[in-house]
Amino acid sequence: MSTSHVEIERKYEAPAEAQPDWSGLKRLRPGTTAVDELDATYYDTAERDLAAASTVLRRRRGGPDEGWHVKFTLDGRRHEVHVPLLKDRTSMPAAARDLVSALTLGRELEPIAHLATRRTRTAVLDEDDREVAEFADDVVRSVDHRTGQERTWREWEVELTAPDLSEKRQEKIFKRVRKVLKEAGASKSTAVAKIARALGQDATFDERAGIASAPEQETQPAEQQLTGGQRLVAELAGPVLADLRILDLAVRAGLGDSVHRMRIRLRTMRSILRALRGGLDSEFDETVSQGLKEAGEALGAARDLEVVGEVLMRAEQWAELTRKDRRQISQLLEEDREAALRSGYAVLDSERYRDVLVALESLVRGPQLRGWAEDLSAKKLGAHMMETLDERYRKRIEPARRAVEEAEPEEAVESLHEVRKAAKGLRYVIESLDEADLIRKKQREDAGEARADAKSVQSEVGRLLDLRAAVQWLERAARVMRRRGLDRYGAGLLTGELRTALSWKLAEGFSSLTR
């Protein structure tokens, strides 16, 4: 079983013989001290795929957190996932390998460096004797497997351990400990991580240590000269693919909102390919688009259940239910969500999905345009993409209006769902083009209005679809409760309230569709 947490720490260069004088520590004090002998081996592919994604995979033996560790960055925060060692303590668990599978894409993982660390760790306690941080005094010996270069250094590390500290409180703790360390002669570390220094990526340290620069690696093949249109495809698809690969890791690690965000990026990539339809190889387009769709649908079930939970807890009747009813409904919802996630993981683990990511990697490295897209400049191609998706969106609005006014409720909801999907595709591609600065100046105002319009439709129709998802789940949950002999009264109250809200929403119409 793996576990994860957010890593918040600061590193310092430590003088060879100095020791901090903790008597100067304000409103904090040192607690117990322990010494660990840590033995860590770091892994990456020959192509250094993990390093390119600012991700670390290591096996650590010794210390309270020995095991396999995966560290990665999302939204500027460093996350760490732990997987226990196997009985054969040198073998890599499938769970660790799977965590980084979207980054390695089947390429072999190999040892790249070994670090042996003697760590003296001291708990840092607050005025209530609660541990809020840990101070580590590390003496490190490393070997770079590529070059055989050995390095030795001492560093101090301060890591927050209390999970509920406000940002203001975190900064105060760091500031107070930093003052003590600076008085002992510490300075800010020149390396972002031990592995970076071990691999010769800390030029300042190597210069001070008299270590010569490593010989240049074999030069990579010259990058393909891209046309304007090819550059647009690479600049649009590249960041989306990078996000998909790191969000795959985040979903597997169970990070909050990662399923939702990955679905957005899957939709964005599908929309980019849809807008380029006829300008890419048709077999590539069909295969990759279908694979992305399947992944989005697989994760969609788990995301829908997250939304259902939010809708239920906002319902007026939720507060009126007994504690037993709320617990019963919540347990059923969690059962379904876990089952949906297992199905989602199965798709992410499939060879088909890996092939999709490999194909997208090739697209980003060397887009091959054809037909109408072959000779267009970047901004002309971008304009064509927006026009294509805007036309698709507009074609769906009038049928949806008629369905709301004339059709049966379920038909109306399905028609609105089609509008919303088209609106999302348009919005996401406009945002991607804008981030890459690939929208013509004369089109910026129209693009901004189209994005705002699409976002409005997405939000308004989304509230209706959320209500429908909640009603459908409650109806299914009631059947499960009956089979299990459970009381269905609470589910019935919620179903009645949300059915009424769904009917009212359909009856009042959708102002965003009339703009």
Coordinates of C-alpha atoms in Angstrom, one line a residue:
M1 CA 0.0 0.0 0.0
S2 CA 1.4 3.4 -1.0
T3 CA 1.1 6.7 1.0
S4 CA 1.7 10.2 0.0
H5 CA 2.3 13.7 1.5
V6 CA 3.3 17.2 0.5
E7 CA 7.0 17.8 1.2
I8 CA 7.8 21.3 2.5
E9 CA 11.5 21.7 3.3
R10 CA 14.5 24.0 3.1
K11 CA 18.1 23.0 2.5
Y12 CA 21.4 24.7 3.7
E13 CA 25.1 24.3 3.1
A14 CA 26.5 23.3 6.5
P15 CA 30.1 24.2 7.8
A16 CA 32.2 21.1 8.3
E17 CA 32.4 21.1 12.1
A18 CA 29.7 23.6 13.2
Q19 CA 26.7 22.7 15.4
P20 CA 23.5 24.9 15.8
D21 CA 23.1 26.6 19.1
W22 CA 19.4 25.8 19.8
S23 CA 19.3 28.1 22.8
G24 CA 18.7 31.0 20.5
L25 CA 15.5 29.4 19.0
K26 CA 12.5 31.5 19.8
R27 CA 9.1 29.9 20.7
L28 CA 10.4 26.6 19.5
R29 CA 12.8 24.1 21.1
P30 CA 14.7 20.9 20.1
G31 CA 13.2 17.6 21.0
T32 CA 14.6 14.1 20.8
T33 CA 17.5 13.2 18.5
A34 CA 18.1 10.0 16.5
V35 CA 20.8 8.8 14.1
D36 CA 20.0 6.9 10.9
E37 CA 22.3 5.3 8.3
L38 CA 20.5 5.8 5.0
D39 CA 21.3 3.9 1.8
A40 CA 19.6 5.2 -1.4
T41 CA 19.7 4.2 -5.0
Y42 CA 18.2 6.5 -7.6
Y43 CA 16.6 5.3 -10.9
D44 CA 15.8 6.8 -14.3
T45 CA 15.6 5.8 -17.9
A46 CA 18.6 6.1 -20.3
E47 CA 16.7 9.1 -21.8
R48 CA 16.3 10.7 -18.3
D49 CA 12.6 10.9 -18.6
L50 CA 12.0 11.3 -14.9
A51 CA 14.5 14.1 -14.6
A52 CA 12.9 15.9 -17.6
A53 CA 9.6 15.8 -15.6
S54 CA 11.3 16.9 -12.3
T55 CA 10.5 13.6 -10.8
V56 CA 12.7 11.3 -8.6
L57 CA 12.4 7.6 -8.0
R58 CA 14.6 6.1 -5.3
R59 CA 14.9 3.0 -3.1
R60 CA 15.9 4.0 0.4
R61 CA 17.0 1.5 3.1
G62 CA 17.3 2.6 6.7
G63 CA 15.5 5.3 8.7
P64 CA 11.8 5.6 9.6
D65 CA 10.6 6.0 6.1
E66 CA 12.6 3.3 4.3
G67 CA 11.0 2.1 1.1
W68 CA 10.5 3.2 -2.5
H69 CA 9.9 7.0 -2.9
V70 CA 8.6 8.9 -5.8
K71 CA 8.9 12.7 -5.6
F72 CA 7.2 15.0 -8.1
T73 CA 6.1 18.6 -8.5
L74 CA 2.6 19.8 -9.2
D75 CA 1.5 23.4 -9.0
G76 CA 4.8 24.4 -7.4
R77 CA 4.4 22.0 -4.5
R78 CA 6.6 19.0 -4.0
H79 CA 4.8 15.7 -3.4
E80 CA 6.2 12.4 -2.1
V81 CA 4.7 9.0 -2.5
H82 CA 6.0 6.0 -0.4
V83 CA 5.7 2.3 -1.4
P84 CA 7.0 -0.3 1.0
L85 CA 10.0 -2.5 0.3
L86 CA 9.4 -6.0 -0.9
K87 CA 10.8 -9.1 0.8
D88 CA 13.5 -9.0 -1.8
R89 CA 14.5 -5.5 -0.7
T90 CA 16.3 -4.8 -4.0
S91 CA 13.4 -5.6 -6.3
M92 CA 11.2 -2.7 -7.5
P93 CA 7.5 -3.1 -6.6
A94 CA 5.0 -2.9 -9.4
A95 CA 3.3 -0.1 -7.5
A96 CA 6.4 2.1 -7.8
R97 CA 7.0 1.3 -11.4
D98 CA 3.3 2.0 -12.2
L99 CA 3.4 5.4 -10.6
V100 CA 5.9 6.7 -13.2
S101 CA 4.7 4.6 -16.1
A102 CA 3.3 7.6 -18.0
L103 CA 6.8 9.2 -17.8
T104 CA 8.8 6.2 -18.8
L105 CA 6.4 4.8 -21.4
G106 CA 7.8 1.3 -21.2
R107 CA 11.4 2.4 -21.3
E108 CA 13.7 0.5 -18.9
L109 CA 14.5 2.0 -15.5
E110 CA 18.2 1.7 -14.4
P111 CA 20.2 2.8 -11.4
I112 CA 21.8 6.3 -12.0
A113 CA 23.3 7.1 -8.6
H114 CA 24.0 5.8 -5.1
L115 CA 23.9 8.0 -2.0
A116 CA 25.0 6.9 1.5
T117 CA 23.9 9.4 4.2
R118 CA 24.5 9.5 8.0
R119 CA 21.6 11.5 9.2
T120 CA 21.2 13.0 12.7
R121 CA 17.6 14.2 13.0
T122 CA 16.2 16.4 15.7
A123 CA 12.5 17.0 16.3
V124 CA 11.5 20.7 16.5
L125 CA 8.7 21.3 19.0
D126 CA 6.4 24.2 19.5
E127 CA 5.2 25.8 22.8
D128 CA 2.7 23.0 23.2
D129 CA 5.4 20.3 22.8
R130 CA 4.0 19.3 19.5
E131 CA 6.4 18.4 16.7
V132 CA 6.1 20.9 13.9
A133 CA 9.4 20.3 12.0
E134 CA 12.4 18.0 11.8
F135 CA 16.0 19.2 11.5
A136 CA 18.3 16.8 9.7
D137 CA 22.1 17.1 9.8
D138 CA 23.3 15.0 6.8
V139 CA 26.8 13.8 5.9
V140 CA 26.5 12.5 2.3
R141 CA 28.6 10.3 0.1
S142 CA 27.5 9.9 -3.5
V143 CA 28.5 8.0 -6.6
D144 CA 27.4 9.0 -10.1
H145 CA 26.9 5.7 -12.0
R146 CA 27.4 7.3 -15.4
T147 CA 30.8 8.8 -14.6
G148 CA 32.0 7.0 -11.5
Q149 CA 32.5 10.4 -9.9
E150 CA 32.3 10.4 -6.1
R151 CA 31.2 13.5 -4.0
T152 CA 31.0 14.1 -0.3
W153 CA 29.3 17.0 1.5
R154 CA 27.4 18.0 4.6
E155 CA 24.0 19.7 4.5
W156 CA 21.3 20.8 6.9
E157 CA 17.6 20.3 6.0
V158 CA 14.5 21.6 7.8
E159 CA 11.2 19.8 6.9
L160 CA 7.8 20.7 8.2
T161 CA 6.0 17.7 9.8
A162 CA 2.8 19.1 11.1
P163 CA 0.1 18.9 8.3
D164 CA -2.2 21.7 9.5
L165 CA 0.2 24.7 9.6
S166 CA -1.0 27.8 7.9
E167 CA 1.4 29.4 5.3
K168 CA 2.1 32.2 7.8
R169 CA 2.9 29.7 10.5
Q170 CA 5.1 27.7 8.2
E171 CA 7.1 30.8 7.2
K172 CA 7.6 31.8 10.9
I173 CA 9.0 28.3 11.8
F174 CA 11.4 28.4 8.8
K175 CA 12.5 31.9 9.7
R176 CA 13.2 31.1 13.3
V177 CA 15.2 27.9 12.5
R178 CA 17.0 29.7 9.7
K179 CA 18.2 32.4 12.1
V180 CA 19.8 29.8 14.3
L181 CA 21.4 27.9 11.4
K182 CA 22.8 31.1 9.8
E183 CA 24.4 32.1 13.1
A184 CA 26.1 28.7 13.0
G185 CA 27.5 29.5 9.5
A186 CA 24.9 27.9 7.2
S187 CA 24.1 29.3 3.8
K188 CA 21.4 28.5 1.3
S189 CA 22.1 25.3 -0.6
T190 CA 23.3 25.6 -4.2
A191 CA 21.5 22.3 -5.1
V192 CA 17.8 21.8 -5.4
A193 CA 18.2 18.2 -4.3
K194 CA 20.9 15.7 -3.3
I195 CA 20.5 13.7 -6.5
A196 CA 21.1 16.9 -8.6
R197 CA 24.5 17.4 -6.8
A198 CA 25.3 13.7 -7.1
L199 CA 24.8 13.8 -10.9
G200 CA 27.1 16.9 -11.3
Q201 CA 24.3 19.4 -11.8
D202 CA 25.5 21.7 -9.1
A203 CA 28.3 23.6 -10.9
T204 CA 29.0 25.8 -7.8
F205 CA 29.7 22.8 -5.6
D206 CA 31.8 21.1 -8.2
E207 CA 33.9 24.2 -8.7
R208 CA 34.5 24.6 -5.0
A209 CA 35.3 20.9 -4.6
G210 CA 37.7 21.0 -7.6
I211 CA 35.7 18.5 -9.6
A212 CA 36.2 18.9 -13.3
S213 CA 33.1 19.1 -15.5
A214 CA 31.9 15.8 -16.9
P215 CA 32.8 15.2 -20.6
E216 CA 30.1 16.2 -23.0
Q217 CA 27.6 13.5 -23.8
E218 CA 27.1 12.3 -27.3
T219 CA 25.3 15.0 -29.2
Q220 CA 21.7 14.4 -29.9
P221 CA 20.5 14.4 -33.5
A222 CA 19.8 17.9 -34.7
E223 CA 16.3 19.0 -33.9
Q224 CA 13.9 19.1 -36.9
Q225 CA 13.3 22.5 -38.4
L226 CA 9.6 23.1 -37.9
T227 CA 7.3 25.1 -40.1
G228 CA 5.0 27.7 -38.5
G229 CA 2.1 25.2 -38.4
Q230 CA 4.3 22.4 -37.1
R231 CA 5.6 24.8 -34.3
L232 CA 2.0 25.6 -33.4
V233 CA 1.1 21.9 -33.0
A234 CA 4.2 21.3 -30.9
E235 CA 3.6 24.3 -28.7
L236 CA -0.1 23.4 -28.1
A237 CA 0.3 19.7 -27.6
G238 CA 3.6 19.7 -25.8
P239 CA 2.4 21.3 -22.5
V240 CA -0.8 19.3 -22.5
L241 CA 1.1 16.1 -22.9
A242 CA 3.5 17.1 -20.1
D243 CA 0.5 17.8 -17.9
L244 CA -1.2 14.5 -18.8
R245 CA 1.9 12.5 -17.8
I246 CA 2.4 14.2 -14.5
L247 CA -1.3 14.2 -13.7
D248 CA -1.3 10.4 -14.4
L249 CA 1.1 10.2 -11.5
A250 CA -1.0 12.5 -9.3
V251 CA -4.1 10.4 -10.0
R252 CA -2.4 7.3 -9.0
A253 CA -1.1 9.0 -5.8
G254 CA -4.6 10.1 -4.9
L255 CA -4.1 13.8 -5.0
G256 CA -7.2 15.9 -4.6
D257 CA -8.8 17.2 -7.8
S258 CA -6.2 15.4 -10.0
V259 CA -8.9 13.2 -11.7
H260 CA -10.8 16.3 -12.6
R261 CA -7.7 18.1 -13.9
M262 CA -6.6 15.1 -15.9
R263 CA -10.0 14.8 -17.6
I264 CA -9.7 18.5 -18.6
R265 CA -6.3 17.9 -20.2
L266 CA -7.6 14.8 -22.0
R267 CA -10.5 16.9 -23.4
T268 CA -8.0 19.6 -24.3
M269 CA -5.8 17.2 -26.3
R270 CA -8.8 15.7 -28.0
S271 CA -10.0 19.2 -29.0
I272 CA -6.7 20.1 -30.4
L273 CA -6.7 17.0 -32.6
R274 CA -10.4 17.6 -33.6
A275 CA -9.5 21.2 -34.7
L276 CA -6.7 19.7 -36.8
R277 CA -8.8 17.0 -38.4
G278 CA -7.8 16.5 -42.0
G279 CA -4.4 18.1 -41.3
L280 CA -3.0 15.0 -39.5
D281 CA -2.7 11.4 -40.6
S282 CA -6.2 10.0 -40.4
E283 CA -5.2 6.7 -38.8
F284 CA -3.1 8.6 -36.2
D285 CA -6.0 11.0 -35.5
E286 CA -8.6 8.2 -35.2
T287 CA -6.5 5.9 -33.0
V288 CA -5.2 8.6 -30.6
S289 CA -8.5 10.5 -30.3
Q290 CA -10.3 7.2 -29.5
G291 CA -7.7 6.3 -26.9
L292 CA -8.0 9.7 -25.3
K293 CA -11.8 9.4 -25.2
E294 CA -11.6 6.0 -23.6
A295 CA -9.3 7.3 -20.9
G296 CA -11.5 10.4 -20.3
E297 CA -14.6 8.2 -20.0
A298 CA -12.9 5.8 -17.6
L299 CA -11.9 8.6 -15.3
G300 CA -15.3 10.3 -15.8
A301 CA -17.1 7.9 -13.7
A302 CA -14.9 8.6 -10.7
R303 CA -15.1 12.4 -11.3
D304 CA -18.9 12.2 -11.6
L305 CA -19.1 10.6 -8.2
E306 CA -17.0 13.4 -6.7
V307 CA -19.5 15.8 -8.1
V308 CA -22.4 13.8 -6.8
G309 CA -21.0 14.0 -3.3
E310 CA -20.7 17.8 -3.6
V311 CA -24.3 18.1 -4.8
L312 CA -25.7 15.9 -2.0
M313 CA -23.9 17.9 0.7
R314 CA -25.2 21.2 -0.7
A315 CA -28.8 19.9 -0.7
E316 CA -31.1 21.4 2.0
Q317 CA -32.2 17.9 3.0
W318 CA -28.7 16.7 3.7
A319 CA -28.6 18.6 7.0
E320 CA -32.0 17.1 8.0
L321 CA -30.8 13.5 7.6
T322 CA -29.9 11.5 10.6
R323 CA -26.2 10.8 11.1
K324 CA -26.8 7.1 10.3
D325 CA -28.4 8.1 6.9
R326 CA -25.6 10.4 6.0
R327 CA -23.0 7.8 6.9
Q328 CA -24.8 5.1 4.9
I329 CA -25.1 7.3 1.8
S330 CA -21.5 8.4 2.1
Q331 CA -20.2 4.8 2.4
L332 CA -22.1 3.8 -0.7
L333 CA -20.7 6.8 -2.6
E334 CA -17.2 6.0 -1.5
E335 CA -17.6 2.3 -2.5
D336 CA -18.7 3.4 -6.0
R337 CA -15.9 5.9 -6.3
E338 CA -13.2 3.4 -5.4
A339 CA -14.6 0.9 -7.9
A340 CA -14.7 3.6 -10.6
L341 CA -11.0 4.5 -9.8
R342 CA -10.0 0.9 -10.2
S343 CA -11.6 0.8 -13.6
G344 CA -9.8 4.1 -14.4
Y345 CA -6.5 2.7 -13.3
A346 CA -7.0 -0.3 -15.5
V347 CA -7.3 1.9 -18.6
L348 CA -4.3 4.0 -17.6
D349 CA -2.3 0.8 -17.2
S350 CA -3.3 -0.6 -20.6
E351 CA -1.0 -1.0 -23.5
R352 CA -3.4 0.9 -25.6
Y353 CA -3.2 4.0 -23.5
R354 CA 0.6 3.8 -23.4
D355 CA 0.6 3.6 -27.2
V356 CA -1.5 6.8 -27.3
L357 CA 1.1 8.7 -25.1
V358 CA 3.9 7.4 -27.3
A359 CA 2.1 8.6 -30.4
L360 CA 1.6 12.0 -28.8
E361 CA 5.2 12.2 -27.8
S362 CA 6.2 11.6 -31.5
L363 CA 3.6 14.3 -32.6
V364 CA 5.2 16.8 -30.2
R365 CA 8.8 16.0 -31.3
G366 CA 8.0 16.2 -35.1
P367 CA 4.4 17.1 -36.1
Q368 CA 3.6 15.9 -39.6
L369 CA 1.0 18.1 -41.2
R370 CA -0.7 17.4 -44.5
G371 CA -3.5 18.6 -46.7
W372 CA -5.0 21.9 -45.9
A373 CA -2.8 22.4 -42.8
E374 CA 0.6 21.8 -44.5
D375 CA 1.5 25.3 -45.6
L376 CA -0.3 27.5 -43.1
S377 CA 1.5 29.8 -40.7
A378 CA 1.1 29.3 -37.0
K379 CA -1.4 32.0 -36.5
K380 CA -3.4 31.2 -39.6
L381 CA -3.6 27.6 -38.4
G382 CA -4.6 28.8 -35.0
A383 CA -7.3 30.9 -36.5
H384 CA -8.6 27.9 -38.5
M385 CA -8.7 25.8 -35.4
M386 CA -10.8 28.3 -33.5
E387 CA -13.2 28.7 -36.4
T388 CA -13.6 25.0 -36.7
L389 CA -14.5 24.5 -33.0
D390 CA -16.6 27.6 -32.9
E391 CA -18.7 26.3 -35.9
R392 CA -19.1 23.0 -34.2
Y393 CA -20.3 24.7 -31.0
R394 CA -22.7 27.0 -32.8
K395 CA -24.3 24.2 -34.7
R396 CA -25.4 22.5 -31.5
I397 CA -27.0 25.6 -29.8
E398 CA -30.2 25.8 -31.8
P399 CA -31.1 22.1 -31.5
A400 CA -30.5 22.4 -27.8
R401 CA -32.8 25.4 -27.5
R402 CA -35.6 23.6 -29.3
A403 CA -35.0 20.5 -27.2
V404 CA -35.4 22.5 -23.9
E405 CA -38.6 24.0 -25.2
E406 CA -40.2 21.0 -26.9
A407 CA -38.5 17.7 -26.1
E408 CA -38.8 15.2 -23.3
P409 CA -36.5 16.1 -20.3
E410 CA -34.0 13.3 -21.0
E411 CA -33.7 14.3 -24.6
A412 CA -33.2 17.9 -23.7
V413 CA -30.5 17.1 -21.2
E414 CA -28.6 15.0 -23.8
S415 CA -28.8 17.8 -26.3
L416 CA -27.5 20.3 -23.7
H417 CA -24.7 17.9 -22.9
E418 CA -23.6 17.9 -26.5
V419 CA -23.5 21.7 -26.4
R420 CA -21.5 21.7 -23.2
K421 CA -18.9 19.3 -24.6
A422 CA -18.5 21.5 -27.7
A423 CA -18.2 24.6 -25.5
K424 CA -15.5 23.0 -23.4
G425 CA -13.5 22.0 -26.5
L426 CA -13.7 25.6 -27.9
R427 CA -12.7 27.2 -24.6
Y428 CA -9.7 24.9 -23.9
V429 CA -8.2 25.4 -27.3
I430 CA -8.6 29.2 -27.1
E431 CA -6.9 29.1 -23.7
S432 CA -4.1 27.0 -25.1
L433 CA -3.6 29.3 -28.1
D434 CA -3.6 32.3 -25.8
E435 CA -1.0 30.8 -23.4
A436 CA 1.3 30.1 -26.4
D437 CA 0.7 33.7 -27.7
L438 CA -0.6 32.2 -31.0
I439 CA -3.8 34.3 -31.5
R440 CA -3.8 37.1 -34.1
K441 CA -3.9 40.5 -32.5
K442 CA -7.1 41.4 -34.5
Q443 CA -8.8 38.2 -33.3
R444 CA -8.0 38.6 -29.6
E445 CA -11.2 40.4 -28.7
D446 CA -13.4 37.9 -30.6
A447 CA -11.5 35.0 -29.1
G448 CA -11.9 36.4 -25.6
E449 CA -15.7 36.8 -26.1
A450 CA -16.0 33.3 -27.5
R451 CA -14.1 31.9 -24.5
A452 CA -16.3 33.8 -22.1
D453 CA -19.4 32.6 -23.9
A454 CA -18.3 29.0 -23.9
K455 CA -17.3 29.2 -20.2
S456 CA -20.7 30.6 -19.3
V457 CA -22.5 27.8 -21.2
Q458 CA -20.2 25.2 -19.7
S459 CA -21.0 26.4 -16.1
E460 CA -24.7 26.8 -16.5
V461 CA -25.4 23.5 -18.3
G462 CA -22.9 21.9 -15.9
R463 CA -25.1 22.6 -12.9
L464 CA -28.0 20.8 -14.7
L465 CA -25.9 17.8 -15.5
D466 CA -24.6 17.7 -11.9
L467 CA -28.2 17.5 -10.7
R468 CA -29.0 14.7 -13.1
A469 CA -25.9 12.7 -12.1
A470 CA -26.9 13.0 -8.4
V471 CA -30.5 11.9 -9.1
Q472 CA -29.4 8.9 -11.2
W473 CA -26.9 7.9 -8.5
L474 CA -29.5 8.2 -5.7
E475 CA -31.9 6.0 -7.7
R476 CA -29.3 3.4 -8.1
A477 CA -28.2 3.7 -4.5
A478 CA -31.8 3.1 -3.3
R479 CA -31.9 -0.2 -5.2
V480 CA -28.6 -1.2 -3.5
M481 CA -30.0 -0.3 -0.1
R482 CA -33.1 -2.3 -0.7
R483 CA -31.1 -5.4 -1.6
R484 CA -29.0 -4.9 1.5
G485 CA -32.0 -4.3 3.7
L486 CA -31.0 -0.7 4.5
D487 CA -33.3 2.2 5.3
R488 CA -33.9 4.2 2.1
Y489 CA -35.8 7.1 3.7
G490 CA -32.8 9.6 3.5
A491 CA -32.0 8.7 -0.1
G492 CA -35.7 9.3 -0.9
L493 CA -35.7 12.7 0.6
L494 CA -32.6 13.8 -1.3
T495 CA -34.0 12.3 -4.6
G496 CA -37.2 14.3 -4.3
E497 CA -35.5 17.6 -3.6
L498 CA -33.0 17.1 -6.5
R499 CA -35.6 15.9 -9.0
T500 CA -37.6 19.1 -8.3
A501 CA -34.5 21.2 -8.7
L502 CA -33.7 19.5 -12.0
S503 CA -37.2 20.1 -13.3
W504 CA -37.1 23.8 -12.3
K505 CA -33.8 24.2 -14.0
L506 CA -35.1 22.8 -17.3
A507 CA -38.2 24.9 -17.0
E508 CA -36.5 28.2 -16.5
G509 CA -34.3 27.8 -19.6
F510 CA -30.7 28.7 -20.2
S511 CA -29.8 32.3 -20.6
S512 CA -26.3 31.5 -21.8
L513 CA -27.8 29.9 -24.9
T514 CA -29.5 33.1 -26.0
R515 CA -26.5 35.4 -26.1

